[in-house]
Short mmCIF file of C-alpha atoms and ligand atoms in Angstrom, two decimals:
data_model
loop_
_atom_site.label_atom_id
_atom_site.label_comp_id
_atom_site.label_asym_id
_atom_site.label_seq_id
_atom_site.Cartn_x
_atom_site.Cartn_y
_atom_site.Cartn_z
CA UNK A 1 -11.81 -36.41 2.92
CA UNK A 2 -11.46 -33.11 4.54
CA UNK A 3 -14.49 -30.32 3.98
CA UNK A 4 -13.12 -27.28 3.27
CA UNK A 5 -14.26 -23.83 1.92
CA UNK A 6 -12.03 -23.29 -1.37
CA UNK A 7 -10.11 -24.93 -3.31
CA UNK A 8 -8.11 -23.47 -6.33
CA UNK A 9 -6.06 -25.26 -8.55
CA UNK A 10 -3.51 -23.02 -9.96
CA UNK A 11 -1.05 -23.61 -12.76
CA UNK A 12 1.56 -21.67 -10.59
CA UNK A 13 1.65 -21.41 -6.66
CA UNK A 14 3.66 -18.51 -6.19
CA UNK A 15 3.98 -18.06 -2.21
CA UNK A 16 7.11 -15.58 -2.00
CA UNK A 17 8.46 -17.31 0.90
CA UNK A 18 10.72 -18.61 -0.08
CA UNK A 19 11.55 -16.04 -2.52
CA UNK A 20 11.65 -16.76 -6.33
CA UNK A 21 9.65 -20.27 -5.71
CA UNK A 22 6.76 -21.16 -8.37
CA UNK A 23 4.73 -24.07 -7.83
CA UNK A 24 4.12 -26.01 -10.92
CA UNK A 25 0.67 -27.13 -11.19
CA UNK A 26 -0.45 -27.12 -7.51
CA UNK A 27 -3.40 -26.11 -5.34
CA UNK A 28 -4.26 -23.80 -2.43
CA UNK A 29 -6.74 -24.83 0.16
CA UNK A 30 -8.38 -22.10 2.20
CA UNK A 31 -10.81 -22.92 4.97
CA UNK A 32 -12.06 -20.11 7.72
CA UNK A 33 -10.40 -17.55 5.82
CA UNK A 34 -6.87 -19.15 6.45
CA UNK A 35 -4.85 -21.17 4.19
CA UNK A 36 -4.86 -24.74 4.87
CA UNK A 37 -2.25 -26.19 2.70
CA UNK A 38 -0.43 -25.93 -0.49
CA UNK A 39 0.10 -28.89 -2.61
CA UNK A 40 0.49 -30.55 -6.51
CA UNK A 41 -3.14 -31.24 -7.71
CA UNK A 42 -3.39 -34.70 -7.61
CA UNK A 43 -2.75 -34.96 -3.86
CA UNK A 44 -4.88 -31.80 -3.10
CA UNK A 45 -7.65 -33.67 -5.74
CA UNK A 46 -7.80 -36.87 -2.48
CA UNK A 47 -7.34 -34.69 0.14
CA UNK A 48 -9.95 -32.48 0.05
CA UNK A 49 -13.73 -32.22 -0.50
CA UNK A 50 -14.16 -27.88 -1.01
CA UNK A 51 -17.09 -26.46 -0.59
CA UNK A 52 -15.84 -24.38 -4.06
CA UNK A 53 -13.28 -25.95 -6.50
CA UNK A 54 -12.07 -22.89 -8.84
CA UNK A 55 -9.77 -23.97 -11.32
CA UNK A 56 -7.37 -21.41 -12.33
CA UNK A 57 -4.95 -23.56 -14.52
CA UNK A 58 -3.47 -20.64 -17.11
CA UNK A 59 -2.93 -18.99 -13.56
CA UNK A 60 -0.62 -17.71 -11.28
CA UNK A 61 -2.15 -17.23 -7.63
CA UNK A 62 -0.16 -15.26 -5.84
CA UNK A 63 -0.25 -12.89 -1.96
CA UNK A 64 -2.27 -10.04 -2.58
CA UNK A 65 -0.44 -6.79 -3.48
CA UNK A 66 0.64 -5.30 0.15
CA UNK A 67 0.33 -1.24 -1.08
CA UNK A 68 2.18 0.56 1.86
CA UNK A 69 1.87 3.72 1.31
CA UNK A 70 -1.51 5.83 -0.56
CA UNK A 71 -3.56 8.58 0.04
CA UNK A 72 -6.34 6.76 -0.60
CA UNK A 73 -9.37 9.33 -0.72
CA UNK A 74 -7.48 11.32 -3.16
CA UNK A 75 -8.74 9.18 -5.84
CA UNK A 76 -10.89 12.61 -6.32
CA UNK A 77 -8.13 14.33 -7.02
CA UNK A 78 -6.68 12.36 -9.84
CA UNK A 79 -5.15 14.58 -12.73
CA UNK A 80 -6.34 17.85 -10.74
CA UNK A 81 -2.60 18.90 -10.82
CA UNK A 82 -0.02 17.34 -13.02
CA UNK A 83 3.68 18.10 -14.35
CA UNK A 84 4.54 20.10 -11.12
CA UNK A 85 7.47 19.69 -8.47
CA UNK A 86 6.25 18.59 -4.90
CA UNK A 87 5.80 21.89 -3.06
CA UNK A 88 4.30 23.62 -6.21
CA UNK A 89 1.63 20.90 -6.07
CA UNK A 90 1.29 20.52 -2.28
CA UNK A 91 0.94 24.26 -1.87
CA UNK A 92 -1.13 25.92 -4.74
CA UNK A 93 -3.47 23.09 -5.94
CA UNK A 94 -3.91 20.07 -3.26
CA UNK A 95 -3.70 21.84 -0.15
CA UNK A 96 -6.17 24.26 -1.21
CA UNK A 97 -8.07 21.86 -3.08
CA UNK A 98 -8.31 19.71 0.27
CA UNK A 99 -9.20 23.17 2.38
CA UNK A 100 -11.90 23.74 -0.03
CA UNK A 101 -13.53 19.90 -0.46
CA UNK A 102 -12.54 17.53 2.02
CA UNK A 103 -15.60 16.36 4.62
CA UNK A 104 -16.59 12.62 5.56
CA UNK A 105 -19.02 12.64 1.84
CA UNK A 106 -15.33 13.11 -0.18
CA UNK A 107 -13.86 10.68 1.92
CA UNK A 108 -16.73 8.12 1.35
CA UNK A 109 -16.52 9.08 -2.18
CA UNK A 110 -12.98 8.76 -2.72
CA UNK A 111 -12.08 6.12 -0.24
CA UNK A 112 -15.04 3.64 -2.23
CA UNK A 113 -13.31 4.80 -5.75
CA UNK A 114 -9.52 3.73 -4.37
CA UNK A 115 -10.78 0.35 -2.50
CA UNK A 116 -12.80 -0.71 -6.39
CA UNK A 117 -9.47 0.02 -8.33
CA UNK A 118 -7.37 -1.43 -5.43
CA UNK A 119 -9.33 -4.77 -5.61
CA UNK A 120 -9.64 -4.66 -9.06
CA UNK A 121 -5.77 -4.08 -9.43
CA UNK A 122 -4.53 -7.08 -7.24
CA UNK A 123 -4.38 -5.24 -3.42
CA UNK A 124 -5.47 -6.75 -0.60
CA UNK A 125 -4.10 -4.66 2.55
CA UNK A 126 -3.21 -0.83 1.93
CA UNK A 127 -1.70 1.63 4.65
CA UNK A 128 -3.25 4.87 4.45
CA UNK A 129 -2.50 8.02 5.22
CA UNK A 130 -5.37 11.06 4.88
CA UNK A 131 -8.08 12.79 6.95
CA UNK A 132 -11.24 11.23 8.74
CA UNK A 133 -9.69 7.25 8.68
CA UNK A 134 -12.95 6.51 10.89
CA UNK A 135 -14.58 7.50 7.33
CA UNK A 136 -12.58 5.39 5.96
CA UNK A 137 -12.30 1.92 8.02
CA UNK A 138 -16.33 2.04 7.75
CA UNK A 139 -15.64 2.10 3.60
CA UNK A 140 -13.00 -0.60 3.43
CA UNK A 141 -14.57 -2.84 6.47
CA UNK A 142 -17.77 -3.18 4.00
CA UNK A 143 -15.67 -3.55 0.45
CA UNK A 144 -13.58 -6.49 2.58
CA UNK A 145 -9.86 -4.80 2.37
CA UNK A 146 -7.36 -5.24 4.63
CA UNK A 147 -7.07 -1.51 6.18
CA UNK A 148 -3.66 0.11 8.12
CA UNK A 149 -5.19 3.21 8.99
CA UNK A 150 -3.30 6.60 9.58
CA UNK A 151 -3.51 8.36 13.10
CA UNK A 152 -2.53 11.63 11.19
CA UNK A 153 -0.88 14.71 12.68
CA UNK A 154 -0.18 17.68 10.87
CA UNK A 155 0.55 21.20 12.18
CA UNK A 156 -2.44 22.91 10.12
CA UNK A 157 -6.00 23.17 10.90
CA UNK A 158 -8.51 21.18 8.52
CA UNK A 159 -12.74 20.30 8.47
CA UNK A 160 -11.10 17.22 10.50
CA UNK A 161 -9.27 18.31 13.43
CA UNK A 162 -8.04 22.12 14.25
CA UNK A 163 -4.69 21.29 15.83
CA UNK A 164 -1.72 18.52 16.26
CA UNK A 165 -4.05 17.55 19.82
CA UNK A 166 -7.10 17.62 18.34
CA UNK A 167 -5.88 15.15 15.00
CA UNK A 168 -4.25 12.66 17.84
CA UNK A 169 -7.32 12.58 19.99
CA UNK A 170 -9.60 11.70 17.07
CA UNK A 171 -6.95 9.29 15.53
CA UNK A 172 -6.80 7.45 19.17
CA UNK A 173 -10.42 7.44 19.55
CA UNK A 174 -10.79 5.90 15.87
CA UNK A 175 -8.00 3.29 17.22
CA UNK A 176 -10.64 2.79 20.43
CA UNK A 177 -13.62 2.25 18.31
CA UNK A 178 -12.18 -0.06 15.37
CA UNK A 179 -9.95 -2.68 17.46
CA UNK A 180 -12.29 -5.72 17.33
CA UNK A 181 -12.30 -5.29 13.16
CA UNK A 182 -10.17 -8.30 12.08
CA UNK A 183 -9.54 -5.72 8.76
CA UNK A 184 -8.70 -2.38 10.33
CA UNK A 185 -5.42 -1.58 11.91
CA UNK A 186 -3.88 1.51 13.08
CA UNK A 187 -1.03 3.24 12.55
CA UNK A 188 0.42 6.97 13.63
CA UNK A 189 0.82 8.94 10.45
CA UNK A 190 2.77 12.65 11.33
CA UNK A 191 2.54 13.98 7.87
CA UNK A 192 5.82 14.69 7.36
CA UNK A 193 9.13 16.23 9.43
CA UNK A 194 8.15 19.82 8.18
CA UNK A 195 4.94 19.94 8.84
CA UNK A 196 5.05 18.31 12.76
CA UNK A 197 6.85 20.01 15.73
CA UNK A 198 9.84 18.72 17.82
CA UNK A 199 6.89 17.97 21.01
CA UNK A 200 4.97 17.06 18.83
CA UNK A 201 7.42 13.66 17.55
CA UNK A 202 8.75 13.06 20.80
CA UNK A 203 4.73 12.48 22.23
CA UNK A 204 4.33 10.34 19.12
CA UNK A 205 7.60 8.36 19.64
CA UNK A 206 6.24 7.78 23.23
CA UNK A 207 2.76 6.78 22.14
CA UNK A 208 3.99 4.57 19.40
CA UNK A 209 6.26 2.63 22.11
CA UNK A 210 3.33 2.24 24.43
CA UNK A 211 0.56 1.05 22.03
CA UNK A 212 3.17 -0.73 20.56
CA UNK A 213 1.99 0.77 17.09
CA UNK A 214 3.85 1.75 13.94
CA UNK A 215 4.94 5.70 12.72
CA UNK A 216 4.36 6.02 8.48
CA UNK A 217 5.79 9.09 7.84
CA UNK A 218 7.00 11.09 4.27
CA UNK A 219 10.24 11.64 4.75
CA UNK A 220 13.12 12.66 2.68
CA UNK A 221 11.16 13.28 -0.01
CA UNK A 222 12.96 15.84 -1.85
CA UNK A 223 16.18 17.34 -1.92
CA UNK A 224 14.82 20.63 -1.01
CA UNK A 225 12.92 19.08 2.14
CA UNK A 226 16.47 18.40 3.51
CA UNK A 227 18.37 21.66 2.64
CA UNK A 228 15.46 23.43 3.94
CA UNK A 229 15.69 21.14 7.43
CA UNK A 230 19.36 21.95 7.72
CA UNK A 231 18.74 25.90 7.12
CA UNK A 232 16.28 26.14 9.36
CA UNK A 233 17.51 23.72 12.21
CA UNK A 234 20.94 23.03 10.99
CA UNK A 235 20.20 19.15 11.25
CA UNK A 236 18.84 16.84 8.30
CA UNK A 237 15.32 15.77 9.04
CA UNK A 238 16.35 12.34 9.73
CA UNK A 239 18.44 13.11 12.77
CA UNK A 240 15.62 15.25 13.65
CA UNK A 241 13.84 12.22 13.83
CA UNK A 242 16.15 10.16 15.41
CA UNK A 243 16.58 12.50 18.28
CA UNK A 244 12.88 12.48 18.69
CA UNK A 245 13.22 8.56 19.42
CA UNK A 246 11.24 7.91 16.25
CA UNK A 247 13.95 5.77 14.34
CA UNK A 248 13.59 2.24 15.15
CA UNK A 249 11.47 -0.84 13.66
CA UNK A 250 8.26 0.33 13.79
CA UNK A 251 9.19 3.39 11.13
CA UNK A 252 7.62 3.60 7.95
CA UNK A 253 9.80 6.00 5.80
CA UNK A 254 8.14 6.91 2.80
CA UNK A 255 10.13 7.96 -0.19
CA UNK A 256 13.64 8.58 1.62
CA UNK A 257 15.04 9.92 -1.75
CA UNK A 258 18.03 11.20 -0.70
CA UNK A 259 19.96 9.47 2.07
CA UNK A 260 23.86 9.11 2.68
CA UNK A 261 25.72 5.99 3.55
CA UNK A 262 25.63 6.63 7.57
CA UNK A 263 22.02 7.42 7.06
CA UNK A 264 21.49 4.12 5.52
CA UNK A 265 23.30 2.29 7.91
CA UNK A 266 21.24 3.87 11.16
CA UNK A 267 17.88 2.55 8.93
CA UNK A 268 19.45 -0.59 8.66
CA UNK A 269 20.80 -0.21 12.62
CA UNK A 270 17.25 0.45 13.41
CA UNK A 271 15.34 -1.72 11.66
CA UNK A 272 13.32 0.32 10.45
CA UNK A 273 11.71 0.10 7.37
CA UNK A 274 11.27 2.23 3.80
CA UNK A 275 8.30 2.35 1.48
CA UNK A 276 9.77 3.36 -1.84
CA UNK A 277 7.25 4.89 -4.57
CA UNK A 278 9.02 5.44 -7.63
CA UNK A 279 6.09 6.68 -9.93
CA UNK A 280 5.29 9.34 -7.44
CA UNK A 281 8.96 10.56 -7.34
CA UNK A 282 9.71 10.35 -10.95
CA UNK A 283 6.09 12.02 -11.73
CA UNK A 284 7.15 14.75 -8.89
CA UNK A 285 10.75 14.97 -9.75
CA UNK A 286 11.82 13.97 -6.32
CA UNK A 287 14.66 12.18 -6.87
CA UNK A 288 15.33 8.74 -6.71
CA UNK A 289 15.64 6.06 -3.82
CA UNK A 290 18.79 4.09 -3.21
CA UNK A 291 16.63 0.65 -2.72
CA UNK A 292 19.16 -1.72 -4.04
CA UNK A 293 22.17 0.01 -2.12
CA UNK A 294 19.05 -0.04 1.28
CA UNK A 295 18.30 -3.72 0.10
CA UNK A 296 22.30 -4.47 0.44
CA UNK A 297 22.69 -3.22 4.02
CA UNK A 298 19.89 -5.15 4.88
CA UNK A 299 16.62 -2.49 4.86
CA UNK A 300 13.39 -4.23 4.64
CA UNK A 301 11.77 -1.81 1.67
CA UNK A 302 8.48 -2.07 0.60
CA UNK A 303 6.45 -0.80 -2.04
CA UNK A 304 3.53 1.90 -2.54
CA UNK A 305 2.12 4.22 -5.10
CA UNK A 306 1.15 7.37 -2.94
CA UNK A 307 -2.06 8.91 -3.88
CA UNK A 308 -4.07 8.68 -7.03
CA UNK A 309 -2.82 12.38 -7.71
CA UNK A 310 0.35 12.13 -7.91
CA UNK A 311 1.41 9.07 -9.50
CA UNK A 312 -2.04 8.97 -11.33
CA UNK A 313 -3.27 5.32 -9.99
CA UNK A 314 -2.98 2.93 -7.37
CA UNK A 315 -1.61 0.37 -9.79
CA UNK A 316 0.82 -2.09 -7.74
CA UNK A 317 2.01 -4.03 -10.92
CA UNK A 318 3.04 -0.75 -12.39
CA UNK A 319 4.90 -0.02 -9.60
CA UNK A 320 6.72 -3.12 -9.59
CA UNK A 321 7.79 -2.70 -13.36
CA UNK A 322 9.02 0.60 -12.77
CA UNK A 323 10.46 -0.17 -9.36
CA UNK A 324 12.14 -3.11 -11.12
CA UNK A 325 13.52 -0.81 -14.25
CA UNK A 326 14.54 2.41 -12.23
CA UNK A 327 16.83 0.26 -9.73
CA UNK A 328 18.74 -0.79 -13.01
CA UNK A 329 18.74 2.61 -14.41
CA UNK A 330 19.94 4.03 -11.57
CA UNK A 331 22.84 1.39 -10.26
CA UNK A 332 23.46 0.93 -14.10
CA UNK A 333 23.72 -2.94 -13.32
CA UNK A 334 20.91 -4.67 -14.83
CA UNK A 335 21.29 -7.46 -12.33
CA UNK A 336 19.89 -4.58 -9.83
CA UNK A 337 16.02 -5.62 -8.32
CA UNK A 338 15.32 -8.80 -9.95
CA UNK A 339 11.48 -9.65 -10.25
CA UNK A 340 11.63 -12.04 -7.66
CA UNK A 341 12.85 -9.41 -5.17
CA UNK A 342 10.48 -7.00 -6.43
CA UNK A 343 7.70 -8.75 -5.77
CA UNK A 344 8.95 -9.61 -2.23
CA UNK A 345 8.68 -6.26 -1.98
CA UNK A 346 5.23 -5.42 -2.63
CA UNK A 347 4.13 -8.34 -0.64
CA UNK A 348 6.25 -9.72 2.28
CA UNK A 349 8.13 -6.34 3.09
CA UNK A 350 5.26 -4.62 3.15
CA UNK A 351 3.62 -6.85 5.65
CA UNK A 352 6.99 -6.95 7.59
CA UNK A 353 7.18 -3.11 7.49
CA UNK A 354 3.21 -2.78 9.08
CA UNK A 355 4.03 -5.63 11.56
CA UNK A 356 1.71 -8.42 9.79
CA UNK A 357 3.97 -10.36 8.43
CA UNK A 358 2.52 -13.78 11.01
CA UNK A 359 -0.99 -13.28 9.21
CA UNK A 360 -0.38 -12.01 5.51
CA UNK A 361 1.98 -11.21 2.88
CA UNK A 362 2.85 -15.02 1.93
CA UNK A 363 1.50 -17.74 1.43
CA UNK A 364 2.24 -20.35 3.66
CA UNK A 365 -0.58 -22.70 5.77
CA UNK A 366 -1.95 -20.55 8.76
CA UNK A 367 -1.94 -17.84 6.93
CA UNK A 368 -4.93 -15.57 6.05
CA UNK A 369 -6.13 -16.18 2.67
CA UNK A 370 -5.17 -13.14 0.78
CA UNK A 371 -4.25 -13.84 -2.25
CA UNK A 372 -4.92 -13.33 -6.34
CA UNK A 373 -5.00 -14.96 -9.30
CA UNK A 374 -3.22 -13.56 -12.32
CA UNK A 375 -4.16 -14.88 -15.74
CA UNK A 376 -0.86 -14.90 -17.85
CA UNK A 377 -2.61 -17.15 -21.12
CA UNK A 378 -2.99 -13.45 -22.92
CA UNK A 379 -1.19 -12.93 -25.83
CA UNK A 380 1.01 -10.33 -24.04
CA UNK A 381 1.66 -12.27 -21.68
CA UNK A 382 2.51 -16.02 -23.27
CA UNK A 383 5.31 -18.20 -23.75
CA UNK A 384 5.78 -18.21 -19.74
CA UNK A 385 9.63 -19.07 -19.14
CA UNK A 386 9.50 -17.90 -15.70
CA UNK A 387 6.14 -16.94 -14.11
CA UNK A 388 7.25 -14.31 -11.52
CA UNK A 389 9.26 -12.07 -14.10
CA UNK A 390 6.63 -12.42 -16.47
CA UNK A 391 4.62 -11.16 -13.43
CA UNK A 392 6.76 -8.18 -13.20
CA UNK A 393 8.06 -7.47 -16.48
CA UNK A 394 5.11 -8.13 -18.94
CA UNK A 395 1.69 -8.96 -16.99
CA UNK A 396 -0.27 -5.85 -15.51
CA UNK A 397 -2.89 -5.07 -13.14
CA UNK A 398 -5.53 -5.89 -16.06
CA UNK A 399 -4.98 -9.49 -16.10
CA UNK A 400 -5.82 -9.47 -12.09
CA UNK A 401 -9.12 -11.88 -12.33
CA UNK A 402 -10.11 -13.06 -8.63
CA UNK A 403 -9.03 -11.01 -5.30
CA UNK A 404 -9.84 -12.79 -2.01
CA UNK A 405 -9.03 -11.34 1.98
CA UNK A 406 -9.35 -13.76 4.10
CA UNK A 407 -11.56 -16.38 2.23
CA UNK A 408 -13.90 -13.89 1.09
CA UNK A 409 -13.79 -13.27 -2.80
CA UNK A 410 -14.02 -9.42 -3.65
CA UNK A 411 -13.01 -10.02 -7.47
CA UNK A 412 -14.67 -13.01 -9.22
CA UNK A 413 -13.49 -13.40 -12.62
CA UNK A 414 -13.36 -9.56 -13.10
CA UNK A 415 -16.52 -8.44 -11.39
CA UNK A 416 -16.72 -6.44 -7.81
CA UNK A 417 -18.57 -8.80 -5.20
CA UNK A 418 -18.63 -5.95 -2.64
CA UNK A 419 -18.74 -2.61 -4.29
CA UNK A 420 -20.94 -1.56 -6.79
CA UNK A 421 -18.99 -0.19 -9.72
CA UNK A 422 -21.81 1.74 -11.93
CA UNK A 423 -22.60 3.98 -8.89
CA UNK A 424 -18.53 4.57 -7.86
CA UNK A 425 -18.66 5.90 -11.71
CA UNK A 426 -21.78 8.05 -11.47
CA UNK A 427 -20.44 9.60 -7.78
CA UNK A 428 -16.91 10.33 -9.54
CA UNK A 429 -19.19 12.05 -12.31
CA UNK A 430 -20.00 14.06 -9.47
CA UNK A 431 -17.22 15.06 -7.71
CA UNK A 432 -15.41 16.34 -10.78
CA UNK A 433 -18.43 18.31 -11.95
CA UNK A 434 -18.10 19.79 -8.32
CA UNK A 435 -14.22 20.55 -8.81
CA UNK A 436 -14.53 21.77 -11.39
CA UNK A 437 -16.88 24.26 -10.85
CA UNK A 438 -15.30 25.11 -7.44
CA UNK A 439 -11.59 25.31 -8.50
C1 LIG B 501 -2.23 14.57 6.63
S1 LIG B 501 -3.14 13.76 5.43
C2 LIG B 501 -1.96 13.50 4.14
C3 LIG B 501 -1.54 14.77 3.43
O1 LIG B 501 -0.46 14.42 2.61
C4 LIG B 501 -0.59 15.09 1.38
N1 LIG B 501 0.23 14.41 0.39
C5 LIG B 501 -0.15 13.62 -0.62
N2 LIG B 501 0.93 13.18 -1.29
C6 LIG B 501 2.02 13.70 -0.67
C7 LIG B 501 3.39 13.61 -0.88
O2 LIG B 501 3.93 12.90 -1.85
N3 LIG B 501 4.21 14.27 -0.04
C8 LIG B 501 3.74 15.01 0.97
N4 LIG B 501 2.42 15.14 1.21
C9 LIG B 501 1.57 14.50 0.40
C10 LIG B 501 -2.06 15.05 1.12
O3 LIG B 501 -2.43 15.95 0.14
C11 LIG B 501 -2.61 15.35 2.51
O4 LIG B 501 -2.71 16.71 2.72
ZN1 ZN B 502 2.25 10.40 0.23
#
């Protein structure tokens, strides 16, 4: 018999590669945080002596939930600012908002309040994008996520950095001082193409070639952003981008609402990749991605939620559902985004898109064990036809009941292992007494 750490028996295996498989009745073994081997029950039951047999048999265990793109501090900022178009938001309520309240204690704050409803929601790795990420990795290092943290640039002063030089230099040095974390990554996040100089792109296209590191970046997030672009340059943001060297496969577009055809086909020339987050645009009234028409031409597009305040929540099962129902709205082909493809995309292409697609994002043996189990015997959720659209289509982020990064367990049978939920609750208490006051 062969010792290992874990063993759950699942009544699905769902390891996304290949796509649309579900494992009837078979077990994952997981020994030094990796995945060992996948198999029916039986054979799993004489192979291996675990150190912990969990049995998970009304389950579906599944990757973890790969959210590519959040703000994740702005948990704080949840409902501050609702029912308004980007710009309105962005520059009379968050941007001040963030001028007025935003030091290391609000990123603690908010970075511990995202990482408890992350866990709790199914995530295991999210790419971030927001000030002080040395804040940040020290948060999600000790609550066990999987961190892809932003090397922000933005052409305004903030209590984090004064200038574009100043916000590189601290986002390199937080790159120096966080490489031997198995958990924290880093990644260069300019804000967006109107809010980060020509120089500016060009010394981040160069960086990102050298450290070999990949560029998440809003772009294309609204029509506006783009008829602005070409009034004031005469070129659509994208090209802008493209002449700054910054198109190619270690882009992260976020949003890319509105794209044409020869657009498309340079992402899909590139290989670079898109992070669509529908809630956030519909909530915004941003428009709406092409994914299935970026999906055709080949595109690797993953999946986020943006920030708590503008979607309201960090929920990846919501933004499957609607990811799933606004690619058939919008193609009018209900044959558009099929579950199984949709939940490729908040696992797999999301670990493609950050580069970790060797270590995470399926489950295969040699992987790290990152994965979830989803308990589908609910009355919501029952009779089960076909596990991953009843993933997609009627389970949610509530029926999420274990949450492990490599090995470790942060969500046992609905309780946080690593964060303590009571005192998240009394520090948002807090913080909203705070905003509110301070508004
Ligand atoms: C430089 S830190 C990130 C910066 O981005 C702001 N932000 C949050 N959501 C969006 C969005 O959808 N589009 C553009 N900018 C966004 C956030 O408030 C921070 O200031
Ligand atoms: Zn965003």
């Amino acid at each position: 018999m062969e010792q290992i750490d874990t063993l759950i028996n699942a009544r699905w295996v769902i390891p996304v590669e290949p796509e649309g498989t579900a494992l009837d009745r078979h077990a994952v073994a997981i020994d030094r945080g990796r995945i060992v081997d996948i198999l029916p029950w039986e054979a799993a039951a004489q192979r291996f002596q675990p150190e912990t047999l969990l049995e998970r048999r009304s389950h579906a265990v599944l990757p973890g939930l790969i959210n590519a793109h959040t703000h994740a501090a702005m948990n704080l900022l949840r409902g501050l600012a609702d029912d308004l178009p980007l710009m309105t938001w962005l520059q009379e309520h968050i941007w001040p908002a963030e001028q007025q309240h935003v030091g290391p204690e609000f990123i603690q704050d908010g970075v511990e309040a995202a990482c408890a409803e992350l866990i709790a929601g199914g995530v295991t790795t999210f790419n971030d994008m927001y000030f002080f990420p040395e804040v940040a990795a020290r948060v999600t290092s000790q609550a066990g996520l999987r961190y892809s943290a932003g090397m922000i640039v933005i052409d305004f002063p903030s209590a984090y950095a004064q200038d574009a030089d100043e916000y590189l230099r601290k986002g390199l040095a937080m790159r120096d001082a966080w490489r031997a974390d198995p958990l924290v990554t880093t990644v260069f996040a300019p804000h967006a193409p109107y809010t980060v100089a020509d120089d500016k792109l060009k010394h981040i296209a160069v960086l990102a070639e050298e450290l070999e590191a990949r560029v998440h970046m809003h772009i294309h997030e609204t029509a506006f952003e783009v008829q602005q672009s070409l009034e004031q340059t005469g070129k659509r943001p994208l090209s802008r981008l493209a002449e700054a060297g910054l198109v190619t496969p270690s882009l992260m577009a976020v949003h890319m609402t509105q794209l044409d055809d020869d657009e498309i086909a340079l992402m899909a020339d590139s290989n670079a990749s898109v992070v669509h987050c529908p809630e956030s645009n519909l909530k915004l009234a941003s428009g709406f991605c092409p994914v299935q028409r970026l999906l055709d031409a080949g595109v690797n597009v993953a999946l986020g939620t943006d920030g708590a305040a503008s979607n309201n929540d960090l929920d990846m099962f919501g933004e499957m559902r609607t990811a799933a129902l606004l690619a058939k709205g919008v193609t009018g082909d209900a044959a558009a985004l099929p579950a199984e493809r949709v939940l490729a995309m908040a696992t797999i292409n999301g670990a493609r898109a950050l580069g970790m697609d060797r270590d995470t994002g399926s489950l295969l043996p040699g992987k790290f064990a990152d994965l979830i189990a989803v308990d589908l015997s609910s009355l919501e959720t029952r009779p089960v036809y076909h596990p991953i659209s009843q993933l997609v289509y009627a389970a949610g982020r509530h029926h999420v009941t274990d949450t492990w990064v490599a090995g470790r367990r942060l969500y046992a049978e609905g309780a946080l292992t690593t964060l303590n939920r009571d005192e998240i609750l009394e520090k948002l208490g807090r913080w909203q007494d705070r905003l509110m006051t301070n508004a």
